[in-house]
Coordinates of C-alpha atoms in Angstrom, one line a residue:
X1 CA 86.0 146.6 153.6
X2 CA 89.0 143.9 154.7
X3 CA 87.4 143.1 158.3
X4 CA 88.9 140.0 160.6
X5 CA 85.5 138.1 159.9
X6 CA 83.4 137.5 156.2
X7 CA 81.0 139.7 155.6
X8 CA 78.1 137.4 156.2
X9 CA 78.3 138.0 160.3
X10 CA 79.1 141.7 160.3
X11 CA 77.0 144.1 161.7
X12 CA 77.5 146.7 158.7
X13 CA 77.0 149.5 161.6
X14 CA 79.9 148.5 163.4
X15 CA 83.4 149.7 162.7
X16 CA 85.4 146.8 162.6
X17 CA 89.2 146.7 162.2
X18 CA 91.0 147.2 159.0
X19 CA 94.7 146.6 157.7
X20 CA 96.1 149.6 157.0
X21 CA 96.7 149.4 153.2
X22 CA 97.5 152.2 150.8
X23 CA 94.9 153.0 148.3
X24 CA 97.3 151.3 145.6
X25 CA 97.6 148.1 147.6
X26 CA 93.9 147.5 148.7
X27 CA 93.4 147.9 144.7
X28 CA 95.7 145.4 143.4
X29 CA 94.5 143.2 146.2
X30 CA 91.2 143.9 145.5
X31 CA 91.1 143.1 141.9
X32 CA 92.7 139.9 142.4
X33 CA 91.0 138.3 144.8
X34 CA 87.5 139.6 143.3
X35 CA 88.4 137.7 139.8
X36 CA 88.8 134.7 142.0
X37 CA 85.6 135.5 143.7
X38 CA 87.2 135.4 147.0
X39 CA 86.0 138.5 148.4
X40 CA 82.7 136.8 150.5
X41 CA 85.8 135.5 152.8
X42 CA 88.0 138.2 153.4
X43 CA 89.8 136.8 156.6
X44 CA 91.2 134.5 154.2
X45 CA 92.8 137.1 152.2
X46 CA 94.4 139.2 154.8
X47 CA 97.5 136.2 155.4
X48 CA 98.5 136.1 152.1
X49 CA 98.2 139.3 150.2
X50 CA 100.6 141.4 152.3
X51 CA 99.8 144.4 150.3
X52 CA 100.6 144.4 146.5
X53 CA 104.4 142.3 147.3
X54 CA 102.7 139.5 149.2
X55 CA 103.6 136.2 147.1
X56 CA 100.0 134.5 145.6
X57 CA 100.8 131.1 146.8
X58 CA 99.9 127.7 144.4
X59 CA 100.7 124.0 145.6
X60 CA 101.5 121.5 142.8
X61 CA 102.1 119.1 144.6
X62 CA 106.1 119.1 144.4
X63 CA 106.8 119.7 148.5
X64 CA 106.2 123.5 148.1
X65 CA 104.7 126.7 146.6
X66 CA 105.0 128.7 143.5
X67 CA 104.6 132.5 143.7
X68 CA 101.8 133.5 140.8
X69 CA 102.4 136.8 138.8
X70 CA 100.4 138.3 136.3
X71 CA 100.6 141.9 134.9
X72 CA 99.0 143.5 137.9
X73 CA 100.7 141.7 140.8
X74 CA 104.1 140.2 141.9
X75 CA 105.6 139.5 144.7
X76 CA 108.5 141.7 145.5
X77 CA 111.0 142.4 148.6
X78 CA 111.9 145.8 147.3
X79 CA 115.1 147.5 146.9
X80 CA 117.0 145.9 149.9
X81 CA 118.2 149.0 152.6
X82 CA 120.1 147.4 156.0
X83 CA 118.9 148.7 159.4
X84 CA 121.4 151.2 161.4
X85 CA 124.2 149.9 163.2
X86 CA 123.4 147.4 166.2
X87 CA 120.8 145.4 164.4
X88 CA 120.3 142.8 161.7
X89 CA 117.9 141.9 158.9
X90 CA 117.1 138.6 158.0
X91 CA 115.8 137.5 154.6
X92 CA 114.2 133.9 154.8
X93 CA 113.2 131.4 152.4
X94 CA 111.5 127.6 153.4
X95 CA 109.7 124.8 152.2
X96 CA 106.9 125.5 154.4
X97 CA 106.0 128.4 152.0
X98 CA 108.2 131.7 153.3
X99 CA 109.9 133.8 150.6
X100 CA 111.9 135.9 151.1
X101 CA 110.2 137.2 154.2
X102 CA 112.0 139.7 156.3
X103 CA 112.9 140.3 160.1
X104 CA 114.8 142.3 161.7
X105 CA 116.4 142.4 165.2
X106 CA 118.9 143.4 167.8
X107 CA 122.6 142.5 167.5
X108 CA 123.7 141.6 171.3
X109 CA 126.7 142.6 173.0
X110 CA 127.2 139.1 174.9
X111 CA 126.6 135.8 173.9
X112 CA 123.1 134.1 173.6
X113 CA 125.0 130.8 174.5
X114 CA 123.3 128.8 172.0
X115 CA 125.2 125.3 171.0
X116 CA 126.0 126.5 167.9
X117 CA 128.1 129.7 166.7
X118 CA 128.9 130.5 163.6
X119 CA 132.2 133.2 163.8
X120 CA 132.7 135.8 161.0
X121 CA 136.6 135.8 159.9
X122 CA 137.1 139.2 158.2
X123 CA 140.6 138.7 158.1
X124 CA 140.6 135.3 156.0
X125 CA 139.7 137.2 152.8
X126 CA 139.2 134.9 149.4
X127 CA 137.7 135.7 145.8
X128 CA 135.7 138.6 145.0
X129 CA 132.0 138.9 143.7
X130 CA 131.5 138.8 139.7
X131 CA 127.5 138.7 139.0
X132 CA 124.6 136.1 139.4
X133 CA 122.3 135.7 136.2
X134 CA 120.7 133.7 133.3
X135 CA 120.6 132.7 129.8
X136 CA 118.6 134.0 127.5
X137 CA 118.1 131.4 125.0
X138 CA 115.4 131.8 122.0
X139 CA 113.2 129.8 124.3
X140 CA 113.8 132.0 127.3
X141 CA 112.7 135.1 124.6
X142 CA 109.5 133.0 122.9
X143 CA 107.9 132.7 126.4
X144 CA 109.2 136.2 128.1
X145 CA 107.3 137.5 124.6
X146 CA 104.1 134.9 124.9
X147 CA 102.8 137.7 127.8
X148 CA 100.9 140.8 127.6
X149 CA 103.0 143.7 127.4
X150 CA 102.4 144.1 131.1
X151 CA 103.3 140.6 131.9
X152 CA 106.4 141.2 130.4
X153 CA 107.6 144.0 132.2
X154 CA 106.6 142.1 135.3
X155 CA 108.9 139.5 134.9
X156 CA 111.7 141.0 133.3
X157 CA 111.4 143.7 136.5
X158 CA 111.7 140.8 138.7
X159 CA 114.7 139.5 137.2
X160 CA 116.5 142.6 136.6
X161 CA 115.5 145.7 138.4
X162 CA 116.7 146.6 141.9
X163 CA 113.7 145.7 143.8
X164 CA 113.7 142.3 141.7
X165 CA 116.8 140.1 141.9
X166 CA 119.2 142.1 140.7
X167 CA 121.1 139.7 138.0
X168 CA 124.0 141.3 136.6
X169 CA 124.7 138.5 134.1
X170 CA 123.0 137.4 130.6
X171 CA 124.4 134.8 128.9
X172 CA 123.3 134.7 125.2
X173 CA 123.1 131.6 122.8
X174 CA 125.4 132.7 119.6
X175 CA 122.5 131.2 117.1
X176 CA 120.8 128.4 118.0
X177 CA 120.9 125.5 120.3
X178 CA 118.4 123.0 121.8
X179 CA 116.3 125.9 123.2
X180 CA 115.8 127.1 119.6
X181 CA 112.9 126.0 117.5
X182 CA 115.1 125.5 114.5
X183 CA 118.7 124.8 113.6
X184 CA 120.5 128.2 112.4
X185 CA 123.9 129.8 112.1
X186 CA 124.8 133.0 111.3
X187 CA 126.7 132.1 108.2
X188 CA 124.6 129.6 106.1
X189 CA 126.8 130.2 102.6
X190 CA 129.4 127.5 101.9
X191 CA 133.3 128.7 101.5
X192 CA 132.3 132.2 102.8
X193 CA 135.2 132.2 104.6
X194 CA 135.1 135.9 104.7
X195 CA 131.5 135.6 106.1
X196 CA 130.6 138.6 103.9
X197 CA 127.2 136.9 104.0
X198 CA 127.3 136.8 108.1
X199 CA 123.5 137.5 109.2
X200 CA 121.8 137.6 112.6
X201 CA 118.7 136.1 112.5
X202 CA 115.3 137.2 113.1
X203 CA 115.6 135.4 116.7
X204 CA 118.2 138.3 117.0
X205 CA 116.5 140.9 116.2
X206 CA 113.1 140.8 117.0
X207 CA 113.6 138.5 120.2
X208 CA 116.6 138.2 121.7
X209 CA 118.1 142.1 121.1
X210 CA 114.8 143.8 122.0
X211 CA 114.4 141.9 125.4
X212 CA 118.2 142.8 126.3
X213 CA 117.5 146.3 125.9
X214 CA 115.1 146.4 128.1
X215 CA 116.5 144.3 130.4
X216 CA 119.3 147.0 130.3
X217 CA 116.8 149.9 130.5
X218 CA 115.6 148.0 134.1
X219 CA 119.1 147.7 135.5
X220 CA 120.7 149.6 137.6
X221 CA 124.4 148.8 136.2
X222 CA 125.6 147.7 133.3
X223 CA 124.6 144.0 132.1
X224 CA 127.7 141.6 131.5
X225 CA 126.7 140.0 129.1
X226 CA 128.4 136.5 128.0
X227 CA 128.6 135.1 124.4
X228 CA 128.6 131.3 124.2
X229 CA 128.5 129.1 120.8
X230 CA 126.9 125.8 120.3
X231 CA 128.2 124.7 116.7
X232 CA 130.0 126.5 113.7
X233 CA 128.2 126.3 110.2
X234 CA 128.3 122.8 108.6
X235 CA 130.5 123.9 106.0
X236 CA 133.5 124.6 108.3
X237 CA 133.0 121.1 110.5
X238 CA 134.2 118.1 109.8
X239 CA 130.6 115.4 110.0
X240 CA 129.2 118.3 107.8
X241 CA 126.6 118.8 110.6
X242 CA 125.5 121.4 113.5
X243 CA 124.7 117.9 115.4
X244 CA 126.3 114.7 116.1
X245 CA 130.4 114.0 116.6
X246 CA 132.2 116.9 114.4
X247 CA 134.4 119.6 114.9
X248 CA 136.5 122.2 113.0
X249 CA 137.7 121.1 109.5
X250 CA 141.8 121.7 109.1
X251 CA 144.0 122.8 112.1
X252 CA 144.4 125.8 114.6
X253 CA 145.6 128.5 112.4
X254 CA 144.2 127.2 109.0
X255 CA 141.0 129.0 107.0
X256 CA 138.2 127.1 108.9
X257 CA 139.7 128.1 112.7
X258 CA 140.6 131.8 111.3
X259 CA 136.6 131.6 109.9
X260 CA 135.6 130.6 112.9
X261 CA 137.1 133.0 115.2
X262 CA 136.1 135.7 112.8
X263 CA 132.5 134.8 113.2
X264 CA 133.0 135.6 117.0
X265 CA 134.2 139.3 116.1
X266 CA 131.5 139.5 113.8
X267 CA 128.8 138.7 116.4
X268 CA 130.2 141.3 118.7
X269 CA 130.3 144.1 115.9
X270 CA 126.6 143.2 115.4
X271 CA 125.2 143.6 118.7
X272 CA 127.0 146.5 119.2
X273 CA 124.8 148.5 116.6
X274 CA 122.7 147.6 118.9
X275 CA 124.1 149.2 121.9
X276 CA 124.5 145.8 123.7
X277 CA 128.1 145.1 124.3
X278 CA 129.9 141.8 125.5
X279 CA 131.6 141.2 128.6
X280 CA 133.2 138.0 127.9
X281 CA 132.6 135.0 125.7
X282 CA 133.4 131.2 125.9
X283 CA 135.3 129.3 123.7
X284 CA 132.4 127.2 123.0
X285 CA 129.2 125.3 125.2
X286 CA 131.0 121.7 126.1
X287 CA 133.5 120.8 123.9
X288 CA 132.9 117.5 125.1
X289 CA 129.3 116.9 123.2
X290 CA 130.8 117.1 120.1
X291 CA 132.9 114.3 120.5
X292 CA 130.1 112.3 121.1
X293 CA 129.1 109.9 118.2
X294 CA 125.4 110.8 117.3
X295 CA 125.2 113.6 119.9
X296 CA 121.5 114.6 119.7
X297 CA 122.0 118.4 119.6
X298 CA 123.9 121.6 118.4
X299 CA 127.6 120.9 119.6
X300 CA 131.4 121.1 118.1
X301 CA 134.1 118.9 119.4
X302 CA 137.4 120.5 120.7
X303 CA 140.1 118.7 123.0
X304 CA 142.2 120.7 125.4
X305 CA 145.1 120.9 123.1
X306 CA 142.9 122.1 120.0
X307 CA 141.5 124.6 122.3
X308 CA 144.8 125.4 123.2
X309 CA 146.2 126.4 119.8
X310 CA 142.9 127.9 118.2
X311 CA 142.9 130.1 121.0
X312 CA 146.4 131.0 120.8
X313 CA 146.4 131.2 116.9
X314 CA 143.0 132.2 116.2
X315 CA 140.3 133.3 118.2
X316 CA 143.1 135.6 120.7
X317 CA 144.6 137.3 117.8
X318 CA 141.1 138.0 116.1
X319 CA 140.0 139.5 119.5
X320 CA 142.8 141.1 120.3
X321 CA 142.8 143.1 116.6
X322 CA 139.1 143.8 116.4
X323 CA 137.5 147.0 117.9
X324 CA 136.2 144.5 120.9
X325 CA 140.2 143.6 122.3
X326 CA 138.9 144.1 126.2
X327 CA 136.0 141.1 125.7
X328 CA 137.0 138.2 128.1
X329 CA 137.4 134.9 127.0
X330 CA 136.3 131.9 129.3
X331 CA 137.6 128.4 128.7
X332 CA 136.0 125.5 129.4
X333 CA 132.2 126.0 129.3
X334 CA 132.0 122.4 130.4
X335 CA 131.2 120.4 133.5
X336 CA 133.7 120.5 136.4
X337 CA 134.8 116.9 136.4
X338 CA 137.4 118.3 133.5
X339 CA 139.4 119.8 135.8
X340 CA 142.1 120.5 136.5
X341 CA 143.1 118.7 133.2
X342 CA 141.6 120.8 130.7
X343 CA 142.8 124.0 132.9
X344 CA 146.6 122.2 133.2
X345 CA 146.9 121.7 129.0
X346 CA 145.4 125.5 128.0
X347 CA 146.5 127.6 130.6
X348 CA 150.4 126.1 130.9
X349 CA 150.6 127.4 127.6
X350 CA 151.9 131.0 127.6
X351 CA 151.2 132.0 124.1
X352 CA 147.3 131.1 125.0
X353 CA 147.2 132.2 128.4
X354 CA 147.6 135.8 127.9
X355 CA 144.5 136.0 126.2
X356 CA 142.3 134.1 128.3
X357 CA 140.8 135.3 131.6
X358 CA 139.0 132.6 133.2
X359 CA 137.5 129.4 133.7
X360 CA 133.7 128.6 132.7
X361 CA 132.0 125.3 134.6
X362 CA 128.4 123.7 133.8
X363 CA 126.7 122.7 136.9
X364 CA 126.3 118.7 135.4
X365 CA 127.6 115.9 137.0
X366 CA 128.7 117.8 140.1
X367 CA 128.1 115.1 142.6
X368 CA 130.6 112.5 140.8
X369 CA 133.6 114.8 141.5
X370 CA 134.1 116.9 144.4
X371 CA 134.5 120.8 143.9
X372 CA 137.9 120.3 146.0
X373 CA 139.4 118.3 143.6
X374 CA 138.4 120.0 140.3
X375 CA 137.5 123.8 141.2
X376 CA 140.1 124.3 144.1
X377 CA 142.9 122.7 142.8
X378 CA 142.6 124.6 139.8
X379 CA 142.2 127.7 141.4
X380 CA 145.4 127.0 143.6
X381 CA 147.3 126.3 140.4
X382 CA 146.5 128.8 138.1
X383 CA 145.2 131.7 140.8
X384 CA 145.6 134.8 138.3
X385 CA 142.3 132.9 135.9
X386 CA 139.1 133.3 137.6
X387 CA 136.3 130.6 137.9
X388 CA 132.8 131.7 136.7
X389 CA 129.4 129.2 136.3
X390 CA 128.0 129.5 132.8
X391 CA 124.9 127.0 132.9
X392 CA 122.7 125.2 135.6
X393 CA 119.2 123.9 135.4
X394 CA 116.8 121.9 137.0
X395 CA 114.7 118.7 135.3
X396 CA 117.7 117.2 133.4
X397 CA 118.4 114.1 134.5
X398 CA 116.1 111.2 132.8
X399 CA 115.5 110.3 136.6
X400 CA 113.7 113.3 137.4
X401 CA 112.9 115.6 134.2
X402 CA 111.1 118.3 132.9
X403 CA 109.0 120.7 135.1
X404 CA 108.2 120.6 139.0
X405 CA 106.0 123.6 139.9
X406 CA 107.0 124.1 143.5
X407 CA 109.9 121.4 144.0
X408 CA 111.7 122.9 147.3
X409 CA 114.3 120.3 146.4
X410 CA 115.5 121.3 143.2
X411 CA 115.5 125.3 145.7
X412 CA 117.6 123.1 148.1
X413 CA 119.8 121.7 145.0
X414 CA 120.7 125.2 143.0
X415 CA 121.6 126.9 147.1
X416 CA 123.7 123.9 147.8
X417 CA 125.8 124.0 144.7
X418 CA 125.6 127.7 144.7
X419 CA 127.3 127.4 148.2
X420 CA 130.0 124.8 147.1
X421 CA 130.9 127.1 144.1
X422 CA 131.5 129.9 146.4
X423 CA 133.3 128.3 149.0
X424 CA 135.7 127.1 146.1
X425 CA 136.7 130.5 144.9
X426 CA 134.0 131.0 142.0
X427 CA 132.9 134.0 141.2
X428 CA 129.6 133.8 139.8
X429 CA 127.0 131.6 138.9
X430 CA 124.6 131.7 135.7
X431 CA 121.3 129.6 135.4
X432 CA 120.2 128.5 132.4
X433 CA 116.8 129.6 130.0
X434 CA 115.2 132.5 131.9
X435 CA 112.1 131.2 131.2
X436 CA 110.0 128.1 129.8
X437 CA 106.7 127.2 129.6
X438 CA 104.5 124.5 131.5
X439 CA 106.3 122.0 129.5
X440 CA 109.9 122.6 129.7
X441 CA 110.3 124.1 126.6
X442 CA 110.2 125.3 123.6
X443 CA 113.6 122.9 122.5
X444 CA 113.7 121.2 119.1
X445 CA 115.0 117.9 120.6
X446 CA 112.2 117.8 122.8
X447 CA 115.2 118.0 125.8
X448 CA 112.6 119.1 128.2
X449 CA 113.9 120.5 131.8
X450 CA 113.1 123.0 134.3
X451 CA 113.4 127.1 134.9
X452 CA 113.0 129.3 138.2
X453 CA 110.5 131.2 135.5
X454 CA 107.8 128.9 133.9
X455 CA 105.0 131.0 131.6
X456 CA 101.1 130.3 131.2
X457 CA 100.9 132.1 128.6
X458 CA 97.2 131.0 127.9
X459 CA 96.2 132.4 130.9
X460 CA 98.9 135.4 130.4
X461 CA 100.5 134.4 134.0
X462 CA 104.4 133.3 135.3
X463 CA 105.1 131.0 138.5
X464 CA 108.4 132.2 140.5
X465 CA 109.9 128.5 141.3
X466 CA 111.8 127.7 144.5
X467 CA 114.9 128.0 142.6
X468 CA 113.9 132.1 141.9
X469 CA 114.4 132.5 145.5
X470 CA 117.1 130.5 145.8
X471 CA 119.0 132.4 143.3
X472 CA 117.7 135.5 144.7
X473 CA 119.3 134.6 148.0
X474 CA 122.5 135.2 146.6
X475 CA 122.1 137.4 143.4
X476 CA 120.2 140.4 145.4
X477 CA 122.9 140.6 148.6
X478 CA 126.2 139.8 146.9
X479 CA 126.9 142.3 144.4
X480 CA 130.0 142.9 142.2
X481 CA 133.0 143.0 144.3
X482 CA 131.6 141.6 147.4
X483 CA 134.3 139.4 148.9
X484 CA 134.4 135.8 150.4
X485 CA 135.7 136.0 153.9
X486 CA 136.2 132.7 156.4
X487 CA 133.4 131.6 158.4
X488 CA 134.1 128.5 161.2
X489 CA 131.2 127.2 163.2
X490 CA 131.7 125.9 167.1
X491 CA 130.9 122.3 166.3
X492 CA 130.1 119.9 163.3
X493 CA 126.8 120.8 161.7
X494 CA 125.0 120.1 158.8
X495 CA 124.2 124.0 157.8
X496 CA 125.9 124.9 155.0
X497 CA 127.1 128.9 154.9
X498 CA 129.2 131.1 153.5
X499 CA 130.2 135.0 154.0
X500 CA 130.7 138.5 152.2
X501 CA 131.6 141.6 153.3
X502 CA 130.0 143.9 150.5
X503 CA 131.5 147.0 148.7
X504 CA 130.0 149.8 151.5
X505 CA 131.5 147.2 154.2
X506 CA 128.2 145.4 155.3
X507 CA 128.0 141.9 155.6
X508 CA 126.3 138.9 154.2
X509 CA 126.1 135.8 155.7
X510 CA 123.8 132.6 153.6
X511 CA 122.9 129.4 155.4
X512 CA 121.3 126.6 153.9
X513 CA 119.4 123.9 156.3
X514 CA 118.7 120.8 154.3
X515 CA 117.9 118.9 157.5
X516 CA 113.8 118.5 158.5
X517 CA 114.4 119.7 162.1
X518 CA 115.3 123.8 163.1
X519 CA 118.6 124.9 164.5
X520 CA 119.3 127.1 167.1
X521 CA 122.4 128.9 166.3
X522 CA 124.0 132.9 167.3
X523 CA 126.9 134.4 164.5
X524 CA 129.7 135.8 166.1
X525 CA 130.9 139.1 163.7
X526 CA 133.7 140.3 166.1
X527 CA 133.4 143.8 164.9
X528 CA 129.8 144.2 165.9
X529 CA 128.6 141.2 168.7
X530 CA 126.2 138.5 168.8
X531 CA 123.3 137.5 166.4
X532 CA 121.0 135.2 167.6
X533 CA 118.7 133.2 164.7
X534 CA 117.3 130.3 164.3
X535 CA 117.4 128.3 160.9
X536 CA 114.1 126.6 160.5
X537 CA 113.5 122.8 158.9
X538 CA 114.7 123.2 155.2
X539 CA 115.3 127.0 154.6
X540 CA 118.0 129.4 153.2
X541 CA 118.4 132.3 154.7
X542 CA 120.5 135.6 154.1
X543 CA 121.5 138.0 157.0
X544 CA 123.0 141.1 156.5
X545 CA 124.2 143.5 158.7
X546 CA 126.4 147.3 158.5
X547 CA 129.8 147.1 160.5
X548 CA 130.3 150.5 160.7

């Protein structure tokens, strides 16, 4: 019996009051609090297992919580249904330990007269919606595998299914990279230039493949899934090595580019016996490692102009004449400080530009250049190309690395650049490994860094980070074809926001407070009236509303 008070001063011939929770609920709750023998002290339990989506809160240390998951219980806000016209729901996330927590209230017909409004502009209308997702790297697949079977499908319903976060993208190492335990390629025989020897590996097929299909199985669309390369085979590059400065042996149009393009096609033709099919692929993860002398991991050097022409010569053509023609290719895959350069030299050229459909930016290195100078102007010049973020994580920096169970700031950091990339006319935004374990890894260089996932696996358990949420704030309310519209607030303030109106109409509208004090603030949406809220000291919040 859940009373308000322990056991030990209860009458046990008085009724006292009970929650109501379903049979199901009071179960999971039950189990898990009696293997922590928490039971004698029920009135402890009551605040934080909300029935069986209640988050299991764990301080590290790092400023906030982690939400524990095992194969029994996860924290979940459901499949996410908006109230009838004349009201709101609010979704809130905050250092002091909400997530995701919902509210829902009256829209007003005149104003609240707080300081602040923030004013919907339906009729300033910008990019539209792509997908939100993550990578998943052989590390991602060792620790999604390390669980129980029951484990697993926790977590990958939590990344993928409609009452989890609803990622749309999966971006997928083309053989190894750091995240690997092992440097591979797909083509391991010198001079096969035919690449009649071309092989997935075992990372494939009993890791990678397996946990995409049932990714696939869990969504409720169609994954896009994205194809990015670290390094060709040592025979085709120039240092003779997967590491370190090389790149492609010859010139655009000669037997090592043609190889190389080939081994593209041939990586789509494989997954596809697996009924897993690629949205788009990059031209290669940063270009600009491999130009680096004694680079320290998998990387191939390209400059603008030899992207240019292998594109144009090679890897277009190859595309364009294999049974995948309709795959996207992405440019770039490097950090934004690039642009617009690296956009100006490919994309000016015709004979590459038709067969090249956007731009792919890192998340490194941000803060040096702003995202009006390089994402913006790049937009504004070449509008038809879209802007899409292939790879962000946590924990890089040798100034604050590896893993911080429960680091708010590192939630603050992904929503803030989340923000900037959609206010700058990107259309989605793709984390890096899914999951890691307590250390940052598995990665062969020992290049150790953070995930919004991190696995126990001794104790068969998975911690949902800050930067889950974060990502969840966005990923779960702005689905494909949602579309940017202006937003202007009455006065300067430090919240940053930015709105949707969604495919059925509804809106979204995200605000992150950085600041340590609350705001007081109503949103204007002229169509329906007045919402008053309130951000709290360091929180994200998403509101979302119908309009009709």
């Amino acid at each position: 019996m859940l009373g308000e008070e322990g056991f030990d001063n209860v009458d046990p011939f008085i009724p006292v009051l009970v929650p109501g929770y379903s049979e199901k609920e009071f179960e999971s709750c039950y189990l898990y609090y009696k293997d922590r023998h928490w039971l004698q002290h029920p009135h402890r339990i009551v605040t934080q297992c909300h029935g069986s989506e209640g988050c299991v809160s764990r301080d590290f240390g790092h400023g906030s919580v982690v939400c524990e998951c095992n194969s029994t219980h996860c924290d979940s806000v459901g499949s996410v249904t908006l109230p009838p016209l004349g009201q709101f729901t609010s979704y809130l996330s905050s250092k002091a330990g909400s997530r995701l927590e919902r509210s829902q209230g009256q829209i007003r017909k005149t104003s609240t007269g707080a300081a602040l409004r923030l004013t919907i502009v339906p009729y300033q209308k910008y990019q539209k919606i792509r997908g939100f997702g993550g990578a998943m790297t052989d590390a991602a697949a060792i620790n999604i595998l390390s669980l129980s079977p029951g484990a697993q499908d926790q977590l990958l319903r939590q990344y993928f299914s409609s009452e989890g976060k609803r990622y749309t993208v999966v971006r997928v190492p083309m053989a190894s990279c750091d995240f690997s335990t092992r440097l591979y390629t797909y083509a391991e025989s010198p001079g096969d230039y035919k690449l009649d020897n071309f092989t997935l590996s075992p990372e494939d097929t009993k890791m990678k493949i397996p946990l995409l299909q049932r990714a696939q199985a869990l969504s409720p669309q169609p994954l896009a899934l994205l194809a990015s390369a670290w390094s060709a085979p040592t025979w085709l590059k120039t240092n003779g090595a997967l590491t370190g400065k090389g790149s492609l042996k010859g010139k655009p149009g000669g037997k090592e580019h043609k190889a190389w393009a080939q081994y593209y096609v041939r990586f789509l033709e494989e997954y596809s016996k697996h009924n897993l099919s690629f949205w788009a692929l990059t031209t290669g993860n940063e270009p600009s490692a491999g130009r680096m002398t004694n680079y320290s991991f998998q990387a191939m050097g390209f400059t603008a102009e030899e992207q240019r022409d292998w594109v144009s010569l090679d890897l277009g053509p190859a595309l364009h004449a294999s049974s995948h023609p309709h795959t996207h290719v992405l440019i770039l895959d490097d950090n934004r400080l690039l642009l617009p350069h690296w956009a100006k030299v490919v994309l000016s050229d015709v004979h590459a530009g038709r067969y090249i459909h956007g731009v792919a930016v890192h998340w490194y290195f941000d803060g040096v250049v702003p995202a009006e100078l390089s994402l913006a102007t790049t937009h504004h010049l070449y509008p038809e190309y879209y802007l899409f973020g292939t790879e962000a994580c946590a924990g890089w920096s040798p100034l604050d690395r590896g893993v911080k169970l429960g680091s708010w700031e590192r939630g603050e950091q992904y929503a803030h650049d989340i923000l900037q990339d959609l206010n700058h006319y990107v259309v989605g935004w793709t984390d890096w490994n899914l999951a890691l374990d307590l250390g940052g890894g598995p990665n062969w260089v020992k290049n150790f860094v953070d995930s919004p996932v991190i696995v126990d696996a001794g104790r068969d358990l998975f911690y949902k980070q800050p930067t889950f949420y974060s990502m969840a704030h966005f990923s779960k309310f702005l689905w494909e074809g949602s579309q940017r519209v202006g937003v202007s607030a009455s006065q300067k303030t430090s919240l940053e926001t930015t709105a949707f109106i969604r495919p059925d109409g509804s809106m979204a509208l995200i605000i992150l407070n950085k600041s340590s004090s609350e705001v007081q603030l109503e949103v204007w949406d002229p169509v329906v009236g007045y919402i008053p809220t309130a951000a709290p000291a360091h929180s994200l919040i998403t509101l979302a509303w119908k309009t009709h």
